[in-house]
PDB file of C-alpha atoms in Angstrom:
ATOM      1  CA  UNK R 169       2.182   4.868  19.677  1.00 86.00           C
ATOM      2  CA  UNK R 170      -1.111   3.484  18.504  1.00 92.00           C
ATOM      3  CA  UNK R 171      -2.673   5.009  14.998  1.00 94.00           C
ATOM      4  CA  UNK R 172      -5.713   3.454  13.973  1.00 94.00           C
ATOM      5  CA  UNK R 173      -4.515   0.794  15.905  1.00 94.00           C
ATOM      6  CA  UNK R 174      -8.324  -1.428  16.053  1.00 96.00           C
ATOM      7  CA  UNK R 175      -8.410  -3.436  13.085  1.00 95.00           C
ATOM      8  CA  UNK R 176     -12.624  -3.878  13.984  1.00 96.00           C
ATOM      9  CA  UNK R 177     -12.636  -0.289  13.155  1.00 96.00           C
ATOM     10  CA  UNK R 178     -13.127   0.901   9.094  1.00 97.00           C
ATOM     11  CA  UNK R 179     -10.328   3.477   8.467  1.00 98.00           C
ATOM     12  CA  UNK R 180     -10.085   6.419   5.983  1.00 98.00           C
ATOM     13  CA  UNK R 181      -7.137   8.495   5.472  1.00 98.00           C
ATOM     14  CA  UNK R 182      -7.639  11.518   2.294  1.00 98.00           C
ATOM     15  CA  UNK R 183      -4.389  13.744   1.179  1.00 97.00           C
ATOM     16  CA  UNK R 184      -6.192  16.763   2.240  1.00 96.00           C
ATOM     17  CA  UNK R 185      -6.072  15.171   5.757  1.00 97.00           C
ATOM     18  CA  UNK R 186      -2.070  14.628   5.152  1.00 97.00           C
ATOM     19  CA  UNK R 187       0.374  15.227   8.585  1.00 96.00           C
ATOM     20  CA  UNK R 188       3.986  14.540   7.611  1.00 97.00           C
ATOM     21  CA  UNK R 189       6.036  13.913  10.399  1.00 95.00           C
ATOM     22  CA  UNK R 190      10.289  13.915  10.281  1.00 95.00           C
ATOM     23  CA  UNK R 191      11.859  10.369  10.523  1.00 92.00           C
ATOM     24  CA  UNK R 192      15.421  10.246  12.983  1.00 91.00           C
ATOM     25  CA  UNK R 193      16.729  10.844   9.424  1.00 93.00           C
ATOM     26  CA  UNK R 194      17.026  14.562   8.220  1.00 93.00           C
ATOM     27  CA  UNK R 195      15.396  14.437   4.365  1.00 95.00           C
ATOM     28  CA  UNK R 196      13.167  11.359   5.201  1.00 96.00           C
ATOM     29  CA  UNK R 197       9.477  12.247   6.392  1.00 97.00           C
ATOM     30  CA  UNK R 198       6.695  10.180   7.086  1.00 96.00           C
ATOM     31  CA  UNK R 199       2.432  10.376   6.513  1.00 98.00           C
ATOM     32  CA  UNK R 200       1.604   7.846   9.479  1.00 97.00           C
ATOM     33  CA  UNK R 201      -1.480   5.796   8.306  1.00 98.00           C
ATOM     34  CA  UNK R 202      -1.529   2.966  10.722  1.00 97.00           C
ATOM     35  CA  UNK R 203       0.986   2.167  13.387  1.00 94.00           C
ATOM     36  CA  UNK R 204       1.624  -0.216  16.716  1.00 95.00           C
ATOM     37  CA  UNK R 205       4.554   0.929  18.309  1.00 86.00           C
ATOM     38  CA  UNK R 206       7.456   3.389  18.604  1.00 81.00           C
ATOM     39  CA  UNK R 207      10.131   3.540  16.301  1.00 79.00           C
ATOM     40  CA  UNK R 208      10.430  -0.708  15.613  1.00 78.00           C
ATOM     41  CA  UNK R 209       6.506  -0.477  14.725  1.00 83.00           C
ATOM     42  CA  UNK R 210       3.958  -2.556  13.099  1.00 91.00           C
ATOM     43  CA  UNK R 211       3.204   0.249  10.808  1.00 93.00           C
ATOM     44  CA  UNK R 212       1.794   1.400   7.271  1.00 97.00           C
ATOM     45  CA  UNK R 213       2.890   4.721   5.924  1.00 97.00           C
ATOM     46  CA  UNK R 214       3.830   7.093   3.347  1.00 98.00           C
ATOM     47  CA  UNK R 215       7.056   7.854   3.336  1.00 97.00           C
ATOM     48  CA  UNK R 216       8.868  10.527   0.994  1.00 97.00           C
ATOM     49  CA  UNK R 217      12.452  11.029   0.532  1.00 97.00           C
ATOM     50  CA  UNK R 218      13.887  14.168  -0.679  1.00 97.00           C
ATOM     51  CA  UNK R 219      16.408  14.605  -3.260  1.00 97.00           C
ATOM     52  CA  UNK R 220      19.906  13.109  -2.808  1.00 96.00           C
ATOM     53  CA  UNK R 221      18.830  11.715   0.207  1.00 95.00           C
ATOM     54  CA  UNK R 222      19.883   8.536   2.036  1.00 92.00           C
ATOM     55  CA  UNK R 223      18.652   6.442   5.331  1.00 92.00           C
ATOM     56  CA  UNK R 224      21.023   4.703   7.393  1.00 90.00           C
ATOM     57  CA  UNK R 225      21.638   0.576   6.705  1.00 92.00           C
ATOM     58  CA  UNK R 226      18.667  -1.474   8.684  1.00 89.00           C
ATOM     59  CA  UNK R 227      17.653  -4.878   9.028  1.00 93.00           C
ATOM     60  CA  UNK R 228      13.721  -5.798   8.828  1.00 91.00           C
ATOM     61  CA  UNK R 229      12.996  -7.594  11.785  1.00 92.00           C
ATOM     62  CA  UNK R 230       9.110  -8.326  10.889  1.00 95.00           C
ATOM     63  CA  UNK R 231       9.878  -7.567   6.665  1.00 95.00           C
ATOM     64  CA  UNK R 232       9.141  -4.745   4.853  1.00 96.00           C
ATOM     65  CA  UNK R 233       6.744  -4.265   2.014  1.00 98.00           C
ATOM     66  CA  UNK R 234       7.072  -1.015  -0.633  1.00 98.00           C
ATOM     67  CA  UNK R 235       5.486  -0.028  -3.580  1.00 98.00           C
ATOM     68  CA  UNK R 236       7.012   3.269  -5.302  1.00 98.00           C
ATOM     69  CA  UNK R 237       4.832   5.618  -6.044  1.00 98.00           C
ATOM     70  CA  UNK R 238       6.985   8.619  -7.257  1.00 98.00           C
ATOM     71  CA  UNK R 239      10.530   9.267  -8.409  1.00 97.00           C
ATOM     72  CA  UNK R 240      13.085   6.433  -8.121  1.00 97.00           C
ATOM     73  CA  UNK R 241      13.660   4.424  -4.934  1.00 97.00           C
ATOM     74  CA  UNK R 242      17.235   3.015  -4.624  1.00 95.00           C
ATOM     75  CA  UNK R 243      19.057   0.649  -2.480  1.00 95.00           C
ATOM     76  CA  UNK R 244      22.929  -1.487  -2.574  1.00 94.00           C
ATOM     77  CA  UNK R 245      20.650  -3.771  -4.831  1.00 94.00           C
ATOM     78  CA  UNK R 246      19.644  -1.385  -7.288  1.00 94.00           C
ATOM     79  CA  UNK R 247      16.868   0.911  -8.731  1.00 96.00           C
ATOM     80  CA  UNK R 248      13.916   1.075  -8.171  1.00 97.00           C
ATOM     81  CA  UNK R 249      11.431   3.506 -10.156  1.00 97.00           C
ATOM     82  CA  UNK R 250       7.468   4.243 -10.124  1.00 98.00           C
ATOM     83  CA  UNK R 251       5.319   1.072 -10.228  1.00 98.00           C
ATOM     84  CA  UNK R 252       7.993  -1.162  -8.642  1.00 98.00           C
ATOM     85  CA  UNK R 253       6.798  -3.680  -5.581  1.00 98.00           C
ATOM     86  CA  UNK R 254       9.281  -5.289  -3.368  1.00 98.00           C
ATOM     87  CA  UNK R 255       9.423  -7.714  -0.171  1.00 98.00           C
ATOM     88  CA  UNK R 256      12.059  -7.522   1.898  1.00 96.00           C
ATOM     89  CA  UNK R 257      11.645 -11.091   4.154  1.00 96.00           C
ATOM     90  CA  UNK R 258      12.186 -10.825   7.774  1.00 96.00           C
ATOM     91  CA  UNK R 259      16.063 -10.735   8.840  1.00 94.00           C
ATOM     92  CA  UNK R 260      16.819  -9.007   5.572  1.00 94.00           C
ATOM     93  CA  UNK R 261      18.666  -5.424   5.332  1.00 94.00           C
ATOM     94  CA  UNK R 262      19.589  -2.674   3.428  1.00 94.00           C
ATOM     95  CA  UNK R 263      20.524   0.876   3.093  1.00 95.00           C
ATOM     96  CA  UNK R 264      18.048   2.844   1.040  1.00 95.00           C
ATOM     97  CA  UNK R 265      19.380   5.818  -1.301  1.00 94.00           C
ATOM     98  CA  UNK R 266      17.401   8.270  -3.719  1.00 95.00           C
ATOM     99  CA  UNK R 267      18.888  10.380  -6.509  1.00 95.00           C
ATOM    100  CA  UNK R 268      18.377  13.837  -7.580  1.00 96.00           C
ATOM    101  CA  UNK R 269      14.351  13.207  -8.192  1.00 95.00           C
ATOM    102  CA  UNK R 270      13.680  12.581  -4.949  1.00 96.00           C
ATOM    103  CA  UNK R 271      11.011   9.336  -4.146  1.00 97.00           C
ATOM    104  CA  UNK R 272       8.125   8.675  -2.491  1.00 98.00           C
ATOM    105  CA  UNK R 273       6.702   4.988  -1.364  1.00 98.00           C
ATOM    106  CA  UNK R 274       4.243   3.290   0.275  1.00 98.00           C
ATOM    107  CA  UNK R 275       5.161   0.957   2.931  1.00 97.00           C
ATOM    108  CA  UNK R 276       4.433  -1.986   5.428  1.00 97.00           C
ATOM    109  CA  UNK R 277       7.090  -3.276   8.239  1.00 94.00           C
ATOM    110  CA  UNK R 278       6.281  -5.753  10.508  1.00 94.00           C
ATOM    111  CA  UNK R 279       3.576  -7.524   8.441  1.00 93.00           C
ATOM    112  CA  UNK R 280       5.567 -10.371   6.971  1.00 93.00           C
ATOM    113  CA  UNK R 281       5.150 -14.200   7.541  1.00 94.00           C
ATOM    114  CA  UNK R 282       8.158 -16.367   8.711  1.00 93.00           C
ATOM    115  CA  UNK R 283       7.016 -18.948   5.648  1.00 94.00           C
ATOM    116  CA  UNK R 284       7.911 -15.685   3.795  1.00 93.00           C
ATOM    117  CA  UNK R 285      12.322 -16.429   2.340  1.00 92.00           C
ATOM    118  CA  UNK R 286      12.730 -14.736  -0.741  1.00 94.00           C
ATOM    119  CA  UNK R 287      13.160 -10.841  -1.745  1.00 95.00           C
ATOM    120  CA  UNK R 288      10.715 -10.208  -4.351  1.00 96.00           C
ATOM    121  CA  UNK R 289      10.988  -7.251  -6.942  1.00 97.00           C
ATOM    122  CA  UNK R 290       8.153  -6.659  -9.459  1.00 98.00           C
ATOM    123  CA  UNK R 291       8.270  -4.196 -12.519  1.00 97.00           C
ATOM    124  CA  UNK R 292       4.217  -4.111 -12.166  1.00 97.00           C
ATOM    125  CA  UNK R 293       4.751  -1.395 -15.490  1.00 95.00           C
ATOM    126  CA  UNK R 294       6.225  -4.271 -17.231  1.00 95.00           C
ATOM    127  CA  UNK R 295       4.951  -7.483 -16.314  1.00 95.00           C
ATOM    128  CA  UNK R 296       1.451  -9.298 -17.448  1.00 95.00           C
ATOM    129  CA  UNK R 297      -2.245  -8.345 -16.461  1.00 97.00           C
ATOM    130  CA  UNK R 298      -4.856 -10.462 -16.250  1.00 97.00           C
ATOM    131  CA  UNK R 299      -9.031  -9.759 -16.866  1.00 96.00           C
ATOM    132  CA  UNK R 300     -11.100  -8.962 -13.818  1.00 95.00           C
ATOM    133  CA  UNK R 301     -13.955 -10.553 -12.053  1.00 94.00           C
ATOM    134  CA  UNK R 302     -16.362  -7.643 -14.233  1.00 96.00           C
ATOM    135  CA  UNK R 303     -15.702  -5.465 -17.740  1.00 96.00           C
ATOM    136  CA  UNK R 304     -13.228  -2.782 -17.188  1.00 97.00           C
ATOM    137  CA  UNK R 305     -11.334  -4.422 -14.026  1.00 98.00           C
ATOM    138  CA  UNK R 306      -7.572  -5.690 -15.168  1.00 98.00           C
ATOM    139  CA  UNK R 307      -5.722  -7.400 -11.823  1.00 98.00           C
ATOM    140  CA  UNK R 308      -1.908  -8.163 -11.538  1.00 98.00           C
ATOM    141  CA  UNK R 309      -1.514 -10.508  -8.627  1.00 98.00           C
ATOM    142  CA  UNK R 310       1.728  -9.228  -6.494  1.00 98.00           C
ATOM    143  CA  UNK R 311       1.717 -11.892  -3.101  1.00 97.00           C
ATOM    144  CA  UNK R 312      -0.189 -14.699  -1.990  1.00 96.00           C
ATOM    145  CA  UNK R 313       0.331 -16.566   1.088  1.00 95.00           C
ATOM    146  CA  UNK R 314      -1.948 -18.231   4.199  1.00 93.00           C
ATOM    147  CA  UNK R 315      -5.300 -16.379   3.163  1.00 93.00           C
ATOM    148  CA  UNK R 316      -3.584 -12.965   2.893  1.00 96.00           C
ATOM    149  CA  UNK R 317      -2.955 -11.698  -1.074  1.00 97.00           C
ATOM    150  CA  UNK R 318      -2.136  -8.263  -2.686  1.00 98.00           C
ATOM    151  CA  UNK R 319      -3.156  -7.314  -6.542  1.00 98.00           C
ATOM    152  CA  UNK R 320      -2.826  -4.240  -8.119  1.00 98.00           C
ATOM    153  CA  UNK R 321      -6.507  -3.469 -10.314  1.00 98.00           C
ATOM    154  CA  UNK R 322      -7.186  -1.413 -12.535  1.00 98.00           C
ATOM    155  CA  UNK R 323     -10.221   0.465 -12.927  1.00 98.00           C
ATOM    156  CA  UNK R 324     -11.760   1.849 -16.341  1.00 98.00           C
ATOM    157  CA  UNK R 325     -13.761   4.805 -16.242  1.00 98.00           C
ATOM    158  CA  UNK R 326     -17.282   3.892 -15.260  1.00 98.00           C
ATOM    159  CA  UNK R 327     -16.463   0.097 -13.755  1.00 98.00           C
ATOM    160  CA  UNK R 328     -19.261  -0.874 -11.245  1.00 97.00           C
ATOM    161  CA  UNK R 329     -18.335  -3.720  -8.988  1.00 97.00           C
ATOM    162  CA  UNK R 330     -20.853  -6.269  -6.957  1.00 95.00           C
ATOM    163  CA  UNK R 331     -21.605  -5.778  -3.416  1.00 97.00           C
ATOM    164  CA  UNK R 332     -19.068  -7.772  -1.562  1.00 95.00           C
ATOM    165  CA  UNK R 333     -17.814  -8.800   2.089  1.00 96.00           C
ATOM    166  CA  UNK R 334     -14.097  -8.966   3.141  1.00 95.00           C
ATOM    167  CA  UNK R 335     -13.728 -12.019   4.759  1.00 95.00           C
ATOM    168  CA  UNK R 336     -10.156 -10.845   6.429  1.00 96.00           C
ATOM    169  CA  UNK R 337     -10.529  -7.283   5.843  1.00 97.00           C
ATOM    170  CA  UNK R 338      -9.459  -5.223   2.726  1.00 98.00           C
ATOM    171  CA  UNK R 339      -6.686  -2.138   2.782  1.00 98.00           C
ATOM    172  CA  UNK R 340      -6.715  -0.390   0.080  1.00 98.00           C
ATOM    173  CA  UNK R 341      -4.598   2.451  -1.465  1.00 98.00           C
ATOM    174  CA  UNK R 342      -5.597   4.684  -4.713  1.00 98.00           C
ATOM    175  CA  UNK R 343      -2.740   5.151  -7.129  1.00 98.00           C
ATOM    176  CA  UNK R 344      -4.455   7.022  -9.729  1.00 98.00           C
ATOM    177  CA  UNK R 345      -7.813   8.610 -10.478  1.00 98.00           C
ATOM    178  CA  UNK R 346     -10.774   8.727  -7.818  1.00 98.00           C
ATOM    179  CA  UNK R 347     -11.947   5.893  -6.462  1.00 98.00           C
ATOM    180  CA  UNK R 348     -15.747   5.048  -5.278  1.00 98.00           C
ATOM    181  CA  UNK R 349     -18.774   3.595  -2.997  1.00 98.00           C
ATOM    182  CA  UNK R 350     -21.837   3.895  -1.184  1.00 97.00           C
ATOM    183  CA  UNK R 351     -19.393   5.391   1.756  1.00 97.00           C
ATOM    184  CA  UNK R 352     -17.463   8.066   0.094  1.00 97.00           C
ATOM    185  CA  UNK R 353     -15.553   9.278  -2.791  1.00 98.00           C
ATOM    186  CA  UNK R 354     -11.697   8.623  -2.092  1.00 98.00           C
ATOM    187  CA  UNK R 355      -8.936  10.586  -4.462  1.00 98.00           C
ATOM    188  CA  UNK R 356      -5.046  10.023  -5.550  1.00 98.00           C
ATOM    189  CA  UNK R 357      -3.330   8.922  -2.644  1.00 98.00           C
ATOM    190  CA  UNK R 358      -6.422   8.019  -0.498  1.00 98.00           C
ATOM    191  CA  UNK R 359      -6.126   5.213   2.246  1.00 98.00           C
ATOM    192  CA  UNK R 360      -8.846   2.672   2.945  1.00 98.00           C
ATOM    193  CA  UNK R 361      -8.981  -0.295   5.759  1.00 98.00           C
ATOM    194  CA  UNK R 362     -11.961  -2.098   5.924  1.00 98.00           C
ATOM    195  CA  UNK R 363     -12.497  -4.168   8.907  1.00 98.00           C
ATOM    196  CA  UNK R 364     -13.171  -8.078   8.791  1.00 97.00           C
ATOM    197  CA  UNK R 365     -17.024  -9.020   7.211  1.00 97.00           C
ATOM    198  CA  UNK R 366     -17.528  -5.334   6.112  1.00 97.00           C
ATOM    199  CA  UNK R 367     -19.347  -4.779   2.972  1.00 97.00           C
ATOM    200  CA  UNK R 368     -19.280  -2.295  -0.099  1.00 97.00           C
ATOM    201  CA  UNK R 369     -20.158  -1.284  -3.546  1.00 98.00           C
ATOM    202  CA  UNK R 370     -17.308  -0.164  -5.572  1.00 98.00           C
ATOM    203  CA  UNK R 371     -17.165   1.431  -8.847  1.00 98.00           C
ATOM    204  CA  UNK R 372     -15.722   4.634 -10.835  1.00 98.00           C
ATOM    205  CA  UNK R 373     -16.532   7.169 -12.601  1.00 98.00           C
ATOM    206  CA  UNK R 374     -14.781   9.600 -15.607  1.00 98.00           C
ATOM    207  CA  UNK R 375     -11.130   9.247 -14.986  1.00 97.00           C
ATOM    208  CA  UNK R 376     -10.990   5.340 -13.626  1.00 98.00           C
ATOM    209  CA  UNK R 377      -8.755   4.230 -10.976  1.00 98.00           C
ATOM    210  CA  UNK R 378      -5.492   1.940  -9.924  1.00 98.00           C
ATOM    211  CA  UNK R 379      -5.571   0.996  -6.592  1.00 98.00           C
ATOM    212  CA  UNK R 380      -3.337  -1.617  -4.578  1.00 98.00           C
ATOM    213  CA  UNK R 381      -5.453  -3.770  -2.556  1.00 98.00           C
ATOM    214  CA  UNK R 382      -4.626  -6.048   0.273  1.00 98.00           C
ATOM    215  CA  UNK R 383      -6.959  -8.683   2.028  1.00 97.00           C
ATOM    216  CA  UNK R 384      -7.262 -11.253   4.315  1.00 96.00           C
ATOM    217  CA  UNK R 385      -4.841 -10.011   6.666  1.00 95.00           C
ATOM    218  CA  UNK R 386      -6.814  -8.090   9.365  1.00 92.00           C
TER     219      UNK R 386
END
C-alpha cells in the first residue's frame, strides 16, 4: 500500500474526512494517514483501541513512536494516560493492553534511527515548558536527533507566527483547539505534512491550539 506516499507532496487529513479501517486484531482500528507498505509499514496513523482490549506481543523492527491522545494506553511496562509520549527503539517489543476506558494514540513505526537505544516515556502534562520564538507560543521539546526534532507548542488564543520555510519538512498534528494559515483552517485531530522548503503563516484565533510538530525528517 502507498497513502500519501510522496513526501514532495503537502498533505492534509481533517476528522470529517476520517476512514477507520480494522487492524488483524478484533477491537483495534486504524485512521491511515500516511503509509509505505503492507502490514510491516512505514506508516503514521491513528489508532483507537476499544475497551478491555489487547494486541498481540510485537517487536518494532524500524521503532515505534506514540503519543496518547485519549483514555489510557497500557503495556507489560505500565500506564500510560493522555499527554504521554513514548519511543520504542528499533528491536524493542511489547504487548499493548487498554482498560475499561478504552484509548486512542497517535503513532509512527518505521521512522526511528539506529543511533536511536533508549525507550523514552514523557509525562508532557507534568514535565517543564519553555517560552516560544513569539508571545503566546510555550514549546516542550520531546526528541532531537540528526536534523529531525519533535516539540509539543502551545498556542494562546490569537498567537500569529512569522512566515517560515521547513527546511526538512514539517508534520504536524492538532491536539486541541483549531489551528491556522493562509492555506486553511485545520480542527481537533487535523493532520498536516508539509513538504521540504514549503512556506506558511501560522497563527490562531479564539480557542488557541496544541499541536505536536515534527520536522526535518521528510
Amino acid at each position: 500500500m502507498d497513502l500519501n506516499a510522496n513526501f514532495d507532496r503537502r498533505a492534509v487529513i481533517r476528522p470529517g474526512e476520517y476512514q477507520w479501517r480494522p487492524s488483524p486484531v478484533a477491537g483495534v482500528e486504524r485512521m491511515m494517514l500516511d503509509r509505505i507498505g503492507d502490514e510491516v509499514a512505514r506508516a503514521t496513523s491513528i489508532v483507537r483501541y476499544a475497551p478491555n482490549s489487547t494486541f498481540p506481543e510485537h517487536t518494532h523492527g524500524g521503532g515505534e513512536e506514540i503519543l496518547v491522545l485519549e483514555g489510557a494506553f497500557g503495556d507489560e511496562y505500565g500506564s500510560y494516560p493522555a499527554g504521554t509520549y513514548i519511543r520504542n527503539p528499533i528491536g524493542s517489543s511489547h504487548s499493548p493492553s487498554v482498560g475499561p476506558e478504552g484509548c486512542t494514540i497517535f503513532v509512527k513505526l518505521h521512522q526511528h534511527s539506529e543511533k536511536e537505544k533508549n525507550r523514552i516515556v514523557i509525562d508532557t502534562r507534568a514535565a517543564q515548558w519553555q517560552p516560544g520564538l513569539v508571545p503566546g507560543l510555550s514549546v516542550l521539546g520531546l526528541h532531537e536527533l540528526e536534523g529531525e526534532r519533535v516539540a509539543l507548542v502551545r498556542w494562546a488564543p490569537y498567537t500569529q507566527f512569522q512566515q517560515h520555510m521547513h527546511l526538512g519538512g514539517e508534520e504536524i498534528f492538532v491536539i486541541e483547539g483549531t489551528f491556522f494559515d493562509e492555506h486553511g483552517e485545520y480542527p481537533r485531530g487535523s493532520w498536516i505534512r508539509s513538504p521540504h522548503l514549503s512556506e506558511h503563516t501560522p497563527f490562531t484565533r479564539e480557542d488557541g491550539a496544541l499541536i505536536y510538530v515534527k520536522t526535518g525528517h521528510l
